mmCIF file of C-alpha atoms and ligand atoms in Angstrom:
data_model
loop_
_atom_site.group_PDB
_atom_site.id
_atom_site.type_symbol
_atom_site.label_atom_id
_atom_site.label_comp_id
_atom_site.label_asym_id
_atom_site.label_seq_id
_atom_site.Cartn_x
_atom_site.Cartn_y
_atom_site.Cartn_z
ATOM 1 C CA MET K 295 26.058 -35.966 8.657
ATOM 2 C CA ALA K 296 22.859 -34.325 7.522
ATOM 3 C CA ASP K 297 20.027 -36.444 6.231
ATOM 4 C CA VAL K 298 17.646 -33.455 6.376
ATOM 5 C CA GLN K 299 17.949 -31.114 3.423
ATOM 6 C CA ALA K 300 18.814 -27.555 4.424
ATOM 7 C CA PRO K 301 16.257 -24.911 3.383
ATOM 8 C CA PRO K 302 17.158 -23.248 0.082
ATOM 9 C CA VAL K 303 18.834 -19.854 -0.115
ATOM 10 C CA LEU K 304 16.434 -17.802 -2.211
ATOM 11 C CA ASP K 305 17.233 -15.078 -4.716
ATOM 12 C CA ALA K 306 15.016 -12.004 -4.902
ATOM 13 C CA VAL K 307 15.386 -11.432 -8.635
ATOM 14 C CA ALA K 308 14.482 -15.057 -9.376
ATOM 15 C CA ALA K 309 11.540 -14.935 -6.968
ATOM 16 C CA LEU K 310 10.172 -11.773 -8.620
ATOM 17 C CA ALA K 311 10.509 -13.463 -12.015
ATOM 18 C CA GLU K 312 8.489 -16.370 -10.651
ATOM 19 C CA LEU K 313 5.707 -13.958 -9.670
ATOM 20 C CA ALA K 314 5.727 -12.035 -12.959
ATOM 21 C CA PRO K 315 3.093 -14.127 -14.796
ATOM 22 C CA ILE K 316 0.587 -13.816 -11.936
ATOM 23 C CA GLY K 317 -2.038 -11.135 -12.529
ATOM 24 C CA ALA K 318 -0.362 -9.656 -15.632
ATOM 25 C CA ASP K 319 -3.032 -7.262 -16.952
ATOM 26 C CA PRO K 320 -3.487 -7.520 -20.745
ATOM 27 C CA VAL K 321 -5.713 -4.424 -20.904
ATOM 28 C CA ARG K 322 -3.985 -1.884 -18.653
ATOM 29 C CA GLY K 323 -0.502 -3.322 -18.846
ATOM 30 C CA GLY K 324 1.366 -4.068 -15.635
ATOM 31 C CA TRP K 325 -0.245 -6.197 -12.949
ATOM 32 C CA SER K 326 -3.678 -6.256 -11.349
ATOM 33 C CA ARG K 327 -3.826 -8.274 -8.149
ATOM 34 C CA HIS K 328 -6.738 -7.348 -5.923
ATOM 35 C CA LEU K 329 -7.863 -8.700 -2.588
ATOM 36 C CA LEU K 330 -8.678 -12.392 -2.871
ATOM 37 C CA ASP K 331 -9.203 -12.377 -6.635
ATOM 38 C CA ASP K 332 -7.583 -15.157 -8.669
ATOM 39 C CA ALA K 333 -4.275 -13.310 -9.004
ATOM 40 C CA ASP K 334 -4.105 -12.371 -5.320
ATOM 41 C CA ARG K 335 -4.901 -15.951 -4.347
ATOM 42 C CA ALA K 336 -2.116 -17.192 -6.615
ATOM 43 C CA MET K 337 0.264 -14.711 -4.932
ATOM 44 C CA ARG K 338 -0.873 -15.952 -1.539
ATOM 45 C CA ALA K 339 -0.335 -19.552 -2.577
ATOM 46 C CA TRP K 340 3.198 -18.621 -3.635
ATOM 47 C CA PHE K 341 3.751 -17.039 -0.202
ATOM 48 C CA VAL K 342 2.661 -20.244 1.554
ATOM 49 C CA ARG K 343 4.730 -22.467 -0.737
ATOM 50 C CA THR K 344 7.854 -20.366 -0.420
ATOM 51 C CA ALA K 345 7.571 -19.918 3.339
ATOM 52 C CA GLU K 346 6.996 -23.644 3.782
ATOM 53 C CA SER K 347 10.069 -24.395 1.665
ATOM 54 C CA LEU K 348 11.951 -22.488 4.383
ATOM 55 C CA GLU K 349 10.123 -24.533 7.037
ATOM 56 C CA LEU K 350 8.439 -21.413 8.399
ATOM 57 C CA THR K 351 5.114 -21.702 10.215
ATOM 58 C CA VAL K 352 2.438 -20.134 8.005
ATOM 59 C CA GLU K 353 -0.846 -18.742 9.297
ATOM 60 C CA THR K 354 -3.621 -16.583 7.873
ATOM 61 C CA ASP K 355 -5.339 -14.371 10.428
ATOM 62 C CA ALA K 356 -9.040 -13.460 10.583
ATOM 63 C CA ASN K 357 -8.342 -10.274 8.590
ATOM 64 C CA ALA K 358 -6.817 -12.259 5.693
ATOM 65 C CA ASN K 359 -3.252 -11.167 6.474
ATOM 66 C CA GLN K 360 -0.656 -13.919 6.050
ATOM 67 C CA TRP K 361 2.185 -14.593 8.493
ATOM 68 C CA ALA K 362 5.241 -16.823 8.212
ATOM 69 C CA THR K 363 7.209 -17.302 11.418
ATOM 70 C CA TRP K 364 10.795 -18.396 11.953
ATOM 71 C CA ALA K 365 11.179 -19.244 15.607
ATOM 72 C CA PRO K 366 14.111 -21.597 15.991
ATOM 73 C CA HIS K 367 15.005 -22.996 19.392
ATOM 74 C CA GLY K 368 16.006 -20.187 21.724
ATOM 75 C CA ALA K 369 14.079 -17.469 19.925
ATOM 76 C CA THR K 370 11.624 -16.068 22.461
ATOM 77 C CA GLY K 371 9.618 -12.949 23.153
ATOM 78 C CA PRO K 372 7.866 -10.568 20.804
ATOM 79 C CA ALA K 373 8.888 -11.032 17.174
ATOM 80 C CA VAL K 374 10.650 -8.784 14.742
ATOM 81 C CA ALA K 375 8.097 -8.447 11.954
ATOM 82 C CA THR K 376 8.925 -7.584 8.375
ATOM 83 C CA GLY K 377 7.117 -7.800 5.050
ATOM 84 C CA SER K 378 4.772 -5.741 2.900
ATOM 85 C CA HIS K 379 1.873 -6.633 0.598
ATOM 86 C CA LEU K 380 1.283 -8.740 -2.510
ATOM 87 C CA ASP K 381 -1.762 -6.900 -3.885
ATOM 88 C CA SER K 382 -1.446 -4.096 -6.456
ATOM 89 C CA VAL K 383 -3.176 -1.051 -7.834
ATOM 90 C CA PRO K 384 -4.991 -1.641 -11.161
ATOM 91 C CA GLY K 385 -2.247 -2.037 -13.761
ATOM 92 C CA GLY K 386 0.514 -1.494 -11.214
ATOM 93 C CA GLY K 387 4.221 -2.203 -11.249
ATOM 94 C CA PRO K 388 6.048 -5.404 -10.338
ATOM 95 C CA LEU K 389 7.643 -4.246 -7.085
ATOM 96 C CA ASP K 390 5.028 -2.376 -5.014
ATOM 97 C CA GLY K 391 4.749 -4.315 -2.655
ATOM 98 C CA PRO K 392 5.993 -7.834 -3.665
ATOM 99 C CA LEU K 393 9.539 -6.514 -3.269
ATOM 100 C CA GLY K 394 9.052 -6.215 0.501
ATOM 101 C CA VAL K 395 7.560 -9.684 0.938
ATOM 102 C CA VAL K 396 10.069 -11.326 -1.410
ATOM 103 C CA SER K 397 13.019 -9.541 0.236
ATOM 104 C CA ALA K 398 11.830 -10.599 3.690
ATOM 105 C CA LEU K 399 11.625 -14.286 2.738
ATOM 106 C CA VAL K 400 14.974 -14.112 0.937
ATOM 107 C CA ALA K 401 16.610 -12.356 3.890
ATOM 108 C CA VAL K 402 15.321 -15.051 6.253
ATOM 109 C CA SER K 403 16.649 -17.794 3.943
ATOM 110 C CA ARG K 404 20.017 -16.096 3.964
ATOM 111 C CA LEU K 405 20.124 -15.722 7.752
ATOM 112 C CA MET K 406 19.303 -19.431 8.041
ATOM 113 C CA ALA K 407 22.092 -20.361 5.647
ATOM 114 C CA GLU K 408 24.550 -18.211 7.570
ATOM 115 C CA GLY K 409 23.691 -20.064 10.743
ATOM 116 C CA HIS K 410 22.292 -16.940 12.401
ATOM 117 C CA THR K 411 20.513 -17.848 15.633
ATOM 118 C CA PRO K 412 17.904 -15.151 16.290
ATOM 119 C CA SER K 413 17.205 -14.313 19.916
ATOM 120 C CA ARG K 414 13.576 -13.668 19.024
ATOM 121 C CA PRO K 415 11.268 -14.869 16.268
ATOM 122 C CA ILE K 416 11.227 -13.246 12.844
ATOM 123 C CA VAL K 417 7.801 -12.985 11.238
ATOM 124 C CA VAL K 418 7.190 -12.239 7.565
ATOM 125 C CA ALA K 419 3.870 -10.529 6.857
ATOM 126 C CA ASN K 420 1.754 -10.202 3.733
ATOM 127 C CA PHE K 421 -0.874 -7.567 4.500
ATOM 128 C CA ALA K 422 -4.253 -7.832 2.765
ATOM 129 C CA GLU K 423 -5.681 -5.108 0.484
ATOM 130 C CA GLU K 424 -2.882 -2.586 1.123
ATOM 131 C CA GLU K 425 -3.736 -0.644 -2.018
ATOM 132 C CA GLY K 426 -7.461 -0.609 -1.382
ATOM 133 C CA ALA K 427 -7.952 -1.326 -5.073
ATOM 134 C CA ARG K 428 -10.900 -3.663 -4.580
ATOM 135 C CA PHE K 429 -12.848 -2.147 -1.693
ATOM 136 C CA GLY K 430 -11.583 1.432 -1.680
ATOM 137 C CA VAL K 431 -9.910 1.423 1.740
ATOM 138 C CA PRO K 432 -6.119 1.294 1.689
ATOM 139 C CA CYS K 433 -4.195 -0.694 4.314
ATOM 140 C CA LEU K 434 -7.387 -2.580 5.099
ATOM 141 C CA GLY K 435 -5.670 -5.654 6.549
ATOM 142 C CA SER K 436 -3.358 -3.714 8.844
ATOM 143 C CA GLN K 437 -6.111 -1.290 9.875
ATOM 144 C CA LEU K 438 -8.361 -4.190 10.852
ATOM 145 C CA LEU K 439 -5.533 -5.875 12.748
ATOM 146 C CA ALA K 440 -4.769 -2.658 14.611
ATOM 147 C CA GLY K 441 -8.421 -1.970 15.404
ATOM 148 C CA ASP K 442 -8.238 1.306 13.522
ATOM 149 C CA ILE K 443 -11.355 0.816 11.403
ATOM 150 C CA ASP K 444 -14.968 0.045 12.241
ATOM 151 C CA THR K 445 -15.723 -3.572 11.326
ATOM 152 C CA ASP K 446 -19.369 -2.896 10.424
ATOM 153 C CA ARG K 447 -18.163 -0.301 7.946
ATOM 154 C CA VAL K 448 -15.800 -2.872 6.410
ATOM 155 C CA ARG K 449 -18.531 -5.518 6.194
ATOM 156 C CA ALA K 450 -20.666 -3.010 4.276
ATOM 157 C CA LEU K 451 -17.993 -2.418 1.591
ATOM 158 C CA VAL K 452 -18.889 -3.399 -1.969
ATOM 159 C CA ASP K 453 -16.505 -3.705 -4.922
ATOM 160 C CA THR K 454 -17.210 -2.277 -8.375
ATOM 161 C CA ALA K 455 -18.657 -5.620 -9.523
ATOM 162 C CA GLY K 456 -21.224 -5.490 -6.712
ATOM 163 C CA VAL K 457 -19.514 -8.157 -4.595
ATOM 164 C CA THR K 458 -19.666 -7.379 -0.877
ATOM 165 C CA TYR K 459 -16.650 -7.707 1.386
ATOM 166 C CA PRO K 460 -18.243 -10.633 3.289
ATOM 167 C CA GLU K 461 -18.979 -12.396 -0.024
ATOM 168 C CA ALA K 462 -15.394 -11.920 -1.233
ATOM 169 C CA MET K 463 -14.061 -13.219 2.068
ATOM 170 C CA ALA K 464 -16.424 -16.222 2.060
ATOM 171 C CA ALA K 465 -15.471 -17.135 -1.508
ATOM 172 C CA ALA K 466 -11.867 -17.470 -0.316
ATOM 173 C CA GLY K 467 -12.781 -19.424 2.796
ATOM 174 C CA HIS K 468 -12.717 -16.536 5.289
ATOM 175 C CA ASP K 469 -15.448 -15.451 7.681
ATOM 176 C CA ALA K 470 -16.081 -11.699 7.674
ATOM 177 C CA ALA K 471 -17.856 -12.057 11.022
ATOM 178 C CA ALA K 472 -14.453 -12.699 12.619
ATOM 179 C CA ILE K 473 -12.576 -9.631 11.324
ATOM 180 C CA GLY K 474 -11.239 -6.873 13.534
ATOM 181 C CA HIS K 475 -8.787 -5.896 16.253
ATOM 182 C CA ASP K 476 -6.240 -8.652 16.866
ATOM 183 C CA ALA K 477 -4.607 -7.632 20.135
ATOM 184 C CA ALA K 478 -2.799 -10.942 20.524
ATOM 185 C CA ARG K 479 -1.166 -10.700 17.109
ATOM 186 C CA LEU K 480 -0.285 -7.066 17.656
ATOM 187 C CA SER K 481 1.361 -7.701 21.013
ATOM 188 C CA SER K 482 3.276 -10.667 19.559
ATOM 189 C CA MET K 483 5.344 -8.165 17.554
ATOM 190 C CA ALA K 484 8.142 -6.040 19.025
ATOM 191 C CA LEU K 485 8.548 -3.901 15.926
ATOM 192 C CA TYR K 486 7.804 -3.782 12.216
ATOM 193 C CA LEU K 487 10.276 -3.086 9.426
ATOM 194 C CA GLU K 488 8.935 -2.777 5.870
ATOM 195 C CA LEU K 489 11.131 -2.753 2.794
ATOM 196 C CA HIS K 490 9.556 -1.077 -0.230
ATOM 197 C CA VAL K 491 10.531 0.117 -3.673
ATOM 198 C CA GLU K 492 11.056 3.862 -3.558
ATOM 199 C CA GLN K 493 8.096 5.898 -4.845
ATOM 200 C CA GLY K 494 9.476 9.133 -6.158
ATOM 201 C CA CYS K 495 13.071 9.790 -7.085
ATOM 202 C CA GLN K 496 15.196 10.875 -4.137
ATOM 203 C CA LEU K 497 17.808 8.104 -3.884
ATOM 204 C CA ALA K 498 19.082 8.137 -7.499
ATOM 205 C CA PRO K 499 20.445 11.707 -7.380
ATOM 206 C CA LEU K 500 22.109 10.873 -4.057
ATOM 207 C CA GLY K 501 23.776 7.784 -5.545
ATOM 208 C CA HIS K 502 22.495 5.398 -2.873
ATOM 209 C CA PRO K 503 20.803 2.031 -3.541
ATOM 210 C CA VAL K 504 18.910 2.027 -0.238
ATOM 211 C CA GLY K 505 17.481 4.631 2.095
ATOM 212 C CA LEU K 506 15.476 4.892 5.295
ATOM 213 C CA ALA K 507 12.084 6.530 5.756
ATOM 214 C CA THR K 508 11.563 9.495 8.019
ATOM 215 C CA SER K 509 7.857 10.185 7.597
ATOM 216 C CA ILE K 510 4.727 9.682 5.489
ATOM 217 C CA LEU K 511 2.651 12.630 4.329
ATOM 218 C CA ALA K 512 -0.843 12.926 5.772
ATOM 219 C CA HIS K 513 -3.243 11.669 3.105
ATOM 220 C CA GLY K 514 -6.789 10.661 2.313
ATOM 221 C CA ARG K 515 -9.344 9.699 -0.328
ATOM 222 C CA TRP K 516 -12.686 11.319 -0.967
ATOM 223 C CA ARG K 517 -15.479 10.033 -3.202
ATOM 224 C CA VAL K 518 -17.280 12.877 -4.941
ATOM 225 C CA THR K 519 -20.664 12.238 -6.561
ATOM 226 C CA LEU K 520 -21.920 14.768 -9.088
ATOM 227 C CA THR K 521 -25.557 14.400 -10.068
ATOM 228 C CA GLY K 522 -26.972 16.203 -13.087
ATOM 229 C CA ARG K 523 -29.592 15.278 -15.672
ATOM 230 C CA GLY K 524 -28.953 12.723 -18.360
ATOM 231 C CA ASP K 525 -30.104 13.809 -21.792
ATOM 232 C CA HIS K 526 -29.439 13.724 -25.540
ATOM 233 C CA ALA K 527 -26.119 15.163 -26.741
ATOM 234 C CA GLY K 528 -27.712 16.539 -29.904
ATOM 235 C CA ALA K 529 -31.237 17.478 -28.940
ATOM 236 C CA THR K 530 -30.559 19.293 -25.659
ATOM 237 C CA GLU K 531 -29.799 23.020 -25.909
ATOM 238 C CA LEU K 532 -26.629 24.060 -24.110
ATOM 239 C CA GLY K 533 -28.428 26.514 -21.850
ATOM 240 C CA SER K 534 -30.763 23.917 -20.417
ATOM 241 C CA ARG K 535 -28.188 21.281 -19.552
ATOM 242 C CA HIS K 536 -27.155 20.033 -16.108
ATOM 243 C CA ASP K 537 -23.982 18.258 -17.158
ATOM 244 C CA PRO K 538 -21.927 16.748 -14.292
ATOM 245 C CA MET K 539 -18.950 16.272 -16.628
ATOM 246 C CA LEU K 540 -18.364 20.026 -16.523
ATOM 247 C CA VAL K 541 -18.280 19.884 -12.747
ATOM 248 C CA ALA K 542 -15.902 16.909 -12.908
ATOM 249 C CA ALA K 543 -13.617 18.904 -15.208
ATOM 250 C CA ALA K 544 -13.657 21.748 -12.687
ATOM 251 C CA ALA K 545 -12.769 19.262 -9.945
ATOM 252 C CA VAL K 546 -9.749 17.949 -11.855
ATOM 253 C CA GLN K 547 -8.535 21.486 -12.585
ATOM 254 C CA SER K 548 -9.101 22.640 -9.022
ATOM 255 C CA ALA K 549 -7.172 19.688 -7.575
ATOM 256 C CA ARG K 550 -4.079 20.682 -9.496
ATOM 257 C CA ALA K 551 -4.444 24.438 -9.031
ATOM 258 C CA ARG K 552 -5.090 24.309 -5.281
ATOM 259 C CA ALA K 553 -2.256 21.830 -4.681
ATOM 260 C CA VAL K 554 0.197 23.869 -6.736
ATOM 261 C CA GLY K 555 -0.827 26.957 -4.784
ATOM 262 C CA SER K 556 0.185 25.455 -1.445
ATOM 263 C CA ASP K 557 2.896 23.004 -2.555
ATOM 264 C CA PRO K 558 5.992 25.038 -1.645
ATOM 265 C CA VAL K 559 4.935 25.222 2.014
ATOM 266 C CA THR K 560 3.017 22.030 2.654
ATOM 267 C CA ARG K 561 4.246 19.561 -0.024
ATOM 268 C CA SER K 562 0.633 19.302 -1.150
ATOM 269 C CA ARG K 563 -0.496 16.871 -3.838
ATOM 270 C CA ALA K 564 -4.036 16.425 -5.110
ATOM 271 C CA THR K 565 -5.092 13.998 -7.816
ATOM 272 C CA VAL K 566 -8.242 12.783 -9.531
ATOM 273 C CA GLY K 567 -7.219 9.411 -10.930
ATOM 274 C CA LYS K 568 -10.518 7.578 -11.076
ATOM 275 C CA LEU K 569 -13.743 8.629 -12.733
ATOM 276 C CA GLN K 570 -16.995 6.754 -13.356
ATOM 277 C CA VAL K 571 -19.436 8.269 -15.816
ATOM 278 C CA VAL K 572 -23.085 7.196 -15.849
ATOM 279 C CA PRO K 573 -24.371 6.142 -18.351
ATOM 280 C CA GLY K 574 -21.082 6.646 -20.215
ATOM 281 C CA GLY K 575 -22.448 6.944 -23.750
ATOM 282 C CA SER K 576 -20.604 9.075 -26.299
ATOM 283 C CA ASN K 577 -23.852 10.696 -27.473
ATOM 284 C CA ALA K 578 -25.432 11.171 -24.054
ATOM 285 C CA ILE K 579 -25.054 13.913 -21.470
ATOM 286 C CA ALA K 580 -24.045 12.150 -18.268
ATOM 287 C CA SER K 581 -26.599 11.875 -15.473
ATOM 288 C CA GLU K 582 -23.977 11.233 -12.798
ATOM 289 C CA VAL K 583 -20.217 11.295 -12.410
ATOM 290 C CA ARG K 584 -18.366 9.731 -9.523
ATOM 291 C CA LEU K 585 -14.755 10.749 -9.022
ATOM 292 C CA TRP K 586 -12.137 10.060 -6.407
ATOM 293 C CA LEU K 587 -9.967 12.807 -4.986
ATOM 294 C CA ASP K 588 -6.628 11.783 -3.454
ATOM 295 C CA ALA K 589 -5.041 14.564 -1.385
ATOM 296 C CA ARG K 590 -1.792 14.623 0.588
ATOM 297 C CA ALA K 591 0.305 17.153 2.455
ATOM 298 C CA GLU K 592 2.898 17.454 5.175
ATOM 299 C CA HIS K 593 0.434 17.815 8.046
ATOM 300 C CA ASP K 594 -3.127 16.670 8.692
ATOM 301 C CA ALA K 595 -4.483 20.224 8.789
ATOM 302 C CA ASP K 596 -2.849 21.005 5.448
ATOM 303 C CA VAL K 597 -4.763 18.128 3.840
ATOM 304 C CA ARG K 598 -8.048 19.200 5.437
ATOM 305 C CA ASP K 599 -7.492 22.759 4.263
ATOM 306 C CA LEU K 600 -6.573 21.648 0.737
ATOM 307 C CA VAL K 601 -9.619 19.394 0.420
ATOM 308 C CA ALA K 602 -11.932 22.102 1.772
ATOM 309 C CA ARG K 603 -10.714 24.494 -0.921
ATOM 310 C CA ILE K 604 -11.113 21.938 -3.699
ATOM 311 C CA VAL K 605 -14.579 20.924 -2.477
ATOM 312 C CA GLY K 606 -15.514 24.625 -2.379
ATOM 313 C CA ASP K 607 -14.532 24.923 -6.029
ATOM 314 C CA ILE K 608 -16.479 21.778 -6.950
ATOM 315 C CA GLU K 609 -19.576 23.049 -5.147
ATOM 316 C CA ALA K 610 -19.330 26.386 -6.934
ATOM 317 C CA ALA K 611 -19.060 24.597 -10.286
ATOM 318 C CA GLY K 612 -22.005 22.392 -9.290
ATOM 319 C CA ARG K 613 -24.181 25.425 -8.516
ATOM 320 C CA ALA K 614 -23.246 27.028 -11.830
ATOM 321 C CA GLU K 615 -24.280 23.903 -13.760
ATOM 322 C CA GLY K 616 -27.274 23.008 -11.610
ATOM 323 C CA CYS K 617 -25.739 19.756 -10.393
ATOM 324 C CA GLU K 618 -25.832 18.253 -6.932
ATOM 325 C CA VAL K 619 -22.480 17.597 -5.231
ATOM 326 C CA THR K 620 -21.961 15.092 -2.403
ATOM 327 C CA VAL K 621 -18.598 14.293 -0.848
ATOM 328 C CA ALA K 622 -17.796 11.220 1.261
ATOM 329 C CA GLU K 623 -14.478 10.591 3.005
ATOM 330 C CA GLU K 624 -13.290 7.051 2.247
ATOM 331 C CA SER K 625 -10.089 7.174 4.248
ATOM 332 C CA PHE K 626 -7.824 9.544 6.132
ATOM 333 C CA SER K 627 -4.340 8.742 7.382
ATOM 334 C CA THR K 628 -2.621 11.166 9.692
ATOM 335 C CA ARG K 629 1.020 12.118 9.185
ATOM 336 C CA VAL K 630 3.404 9.386 10.280
ATOM 337 C CA ALA K 631 6.821 9.973 11.800
ATOM 338 C CA PHE K 632 8.730 6.698 11.907
ATOM 339 C CA ASP K 633 10.476 5.562 15.076
ATOM 340 C CA GLY K 634 13.757 7.469 15.359
ATOM 341 C CA ASP K 635 15.509 5.018 17.704
ATOM 342 C CA LEU K 636 14.647 2.023 15.549
ATOM 343 C CA THR K 637 15.711 3.876 12.409
ATOM 344 C CA ASP K 638 19.025 4.758 14.068
ATOM 345 C CA ARG K 639 19.635 1.109 14.950
ATOM 346 C CA ILE K 640 18.903 0.027 11.383
ATOM 347 C CA ALA K 641 21.146 2.784 10.007
ATOM 348 C CA ALA K 642 23.968 1.515 12.213
ATOM 349 C CA ALA K 643 23.429 -2.036 10.911
ATOM 350 C CA LEU K 644 23.572 -0.760 7.326
ATOM 351 C CA GLU K 645 26.649 1.382 7.836
ATOM 352 C CA PRO K 646 29.404 -1.193 7.132
ATOM 353 C CA ARG K 647 27.939 -2.082 3.731
ATOM 354 C CA PHE K 648 26.060 1.070 2.732
ATOM 355 C CA GLY K 649 27.733 3.937 4.544
ATOM 356 C CA ASP K 650 25.439 6.731 5.585
ATOM 357 C CA ALA K 651 22.103 5.675 4.038
ATOM 358 C CA PRO K 652 19.917 8.679 3.185
ATOM 359 C CA ARG K 653 16.810 9.328 5.217
ATOM 360 C CA ILE K 654 13.889 10.440 3.088
ATOM 361 C CA PRO K 655 10.199 11.284 3.545
ATOM 362 C CA THR K 656 7.559 9.630 1.386
ATOM 363 C CA GLY K 657 4.232 10.677 -0.044
ATOM 364 C CA ALA K 658 2.911 7.112 -0.237
ATOM 365 C CA GLY K 659 0.908 5.315 2.435
ATOM 366 C CA HIS K 660 2.077 1.970 3.839
ATOM 367 C CA ASP K 661 1.079 -0.676 6.377
ATOM 368 C CA ALA K 662 4.165 0.434 8.323
ATOM 369 C CA GLY K 663 2.429 3.786 8.707
ATOM 370 C CA ILE K 664 -0.640 2.130 10.233
ATOM 371 C CA LEU K 665 1.433 -0.058 12.548
ATOM 372 C CA SER K 666 3.642 2.839 13.648
ATOM 373 C CA ALA K 667 0.824 4.058 15.894
ATOM 374 C CA HIS K 668 0.947 0.731 17.741
ATOM 375 C CA LEU K 669 4.560 -0.453 17.729
ATOM 376 C CA PRO K 670 7.959 0.915 16.717
ATOM 377 C CA SER K 671 8.071 0.871 12.929
ATOM 378 C CA ALA K 672 10.567 1.765 10.233
ATOM 379 C CA MET K 673 10.990 1.483 6.487
ATOM 380 C CA LEU K 674 13.759 0.744 4.020
ATOM 381 C CA PHE K 675 13.508 2.003 0.446
ATOM 382 C CA VAL K 676 15.196 0.505 -2.607
ATOM 383 C CA ARG K 677 16.265 2.957 -5.300
ATOM 384 C CA ASN K 678 13.784 3.449 -8.142
ATOM 385 C CA PRO K 679 15.787 4.998 -11.004
ATOM 386 C CA ASP K 680 12.875 6.938 -12.550
ATOM 387 C CA GLY K 681 10.800 7.242 -9.421
ATOM 388 C CA VAL K 682 7.711 5.945 -11.256
ATOM 389 C CA SER K 683 5.296 3.868 -9.180
ATOM 390 C CA HIS K 684 1.687 2.660 -9.385
ATOM 391 C CA SER K 685 2.502 2.126 -13.054
ATOM 392 C CA PRO K 686 3.913 -0.697 -15.199
ATOM 393 C CA LEU K 687 6.984 1.536 -15.652
ATOM 394 C CA GLU K 688 7.998 1.092 -12.009
ATOM 395 C CA GLY K 689 11.326 -0.665 -11.612
ATOM 396 C CA ALA K 690 14.625 -1.195 -9.861
ATOM 397 C CA ALA K 691 17.950 -2.573 -11.088
ATOM 398 C CA ASP K 692 18.633 -6.217 -10.224
ATOM 399 C CA GLU K 693 21.699 -5.209 -8.229
ATOM 400 C CA ASP K 694 19.596 -2.754 -6.220
ATOM 401 C CA VAL K 695 16.978 -5.434 -5.541
ATOM 402 C CA ARG K 696 19.761 -7.613 -4.156
ATOM 403 C CA ALA K 697 21.227 -4.654 -2.241
ATOM 404 C CA GLY K 698 17.820 -4.210 -0.613
ATOM 405 C CA VAL K 699 17.944 -7.820 0.587
ATOM 406 C CA ASP K 700 21.461 -7.220 1.932
ATOM 407 C CA ALA K 701 20.174 -4.212 3.851
ATOM 408 C CA LEU K 702 17.145 -6.020 5.226
ATOM 409 C CA ALA K 703 19.214 -9.055 6.223
ATOM 410 C CA ALA K 704 21.714 -6.803 7.992
ATOM 411 C CA ALA K 705 18.893 -5.069 9.840
ATOM 412 C CA LEU K 706 17.190 -8.324 10.853
ATOM 413 C CA ARG K 707 20.520 -9.752 12.010
ATOM 414 C CA ALA K 708 21.124 -6.705 14.190
ATOM 415 C CA LEU K 709 17.569 -6.600 15.562
ATOM 416 C CA THR K 710 17.385 -10.278 16.516
HETATM 417 ZN ZN1 LIG R 102 3.119 -0.629 -1.450
#
C-alpha cells in the first residue's frame, strides 16, 4: 500500500517542448539564454521544479552552478555526476546543452521507476555560463569550480550592456565575493559523464544514434581591437584614411586562409563570428573595430601557431592602413583526451542496446573537458542529422533524443 505518490517518469521530448518558449529570440531566431538573464533564470527555475518533482536535493553553489542529488538509502561515497548546461549562444539551437540536463533528469526518473538502487549518489549538474555568451569566458561555472580561472579576473568581467559580473550575480541573489575553487564539491564527485547533441556530422553517416567522445580539440578565443581614425565617408580622400574595417576584412580572410592551409594536418579551424564597429554609421569611416577570433586545432601548439600567423597578417594589414592592433587572449583550453577506462565501461554498458557505439573526436568545448583535468570524465553524443549547431537549425530526431536517454540510463545504471 503506497500513500506516497511515486516520482513521475519523465520524457525527454516532452521536457524539451516545455523549455521551448523560454528565451525564444524573436530577432536572431533560435534561443538566447545567457547567464542569469530572465531566460536563464526561467531555465534554472525549471531545473529546480523538475528535480524537486523527483524528490532530488537541489543546491546552487557559490559559482552559480546548480546540482540535484539522488542519494537514496545505501548510496554512499563520491557521486556519479552527469548533466550539461542550460545557457545558450546568442540565437542558438534547442539542444546545446539542455539535452544533457534534460536527459540526466529523465534518466534518473527512469532508474527510480525501475527500482534501481544506486550504490553511490547520482548528481545532475547545470553548469553556469558554459557558452560564455554573456561575459566572454566559456565554461565559466566549471572553471571556477575547478579553480582553473583567477577569481579577480572573473569579478572584473563586464557584459556588452556594461553590467559587471558581480552586479549580474547580485541581481540574481549571488555573492561574487564567494566565487572560486570548490574543493569539497569537486571531491564529492567520482566521475562526470556529459551527454550532448553532436556538433558536426560524424554519427549520421555511420548509422548510429549515439556515440562516445574521444577528445576535444585545443581551442581559444582572442579579442582583437583595431583602432583607426573615424571620419566622413564622403569628404575623406581614400589616401588619407585609417580605416579599421579594412584591417578587420583582412583578419576574416586570414582566419580562413591560414586554417585551410594547415587543416589537413592539424584539423585547424579559425573563425571570426563577432564584430563590433564603432561608431557603426553607414556614412562614417569606423574609428574602431573589435572582433573575436576563435581558433581550434588538434594540439595546443597548433592553435598557438595558427593564431600567431593570423595575428601576423592582421598586424601587417594594420601597418598598411595606419591602424593600431591590440590582441587579448580571452580563453585558452588545452586539448582534452577523455578517460579511456571510463569510456570503455560506458561502451560496455551501451553494447546490448547499441552495439559498438562509435568513438568520435569533437571540435567543441564542454564542461566535461574542464572537469577531465580533475576527475575521470566522458561524453555521450546524440546524432545530429545535419551536424548544425550554435544555430536555430540544430536538431535531433525524437527517437534519437530518447535513444540518448536510454544510453545515459544504461551508463548510470552500470556506473552506480
Ligand atoms: Zn554545449
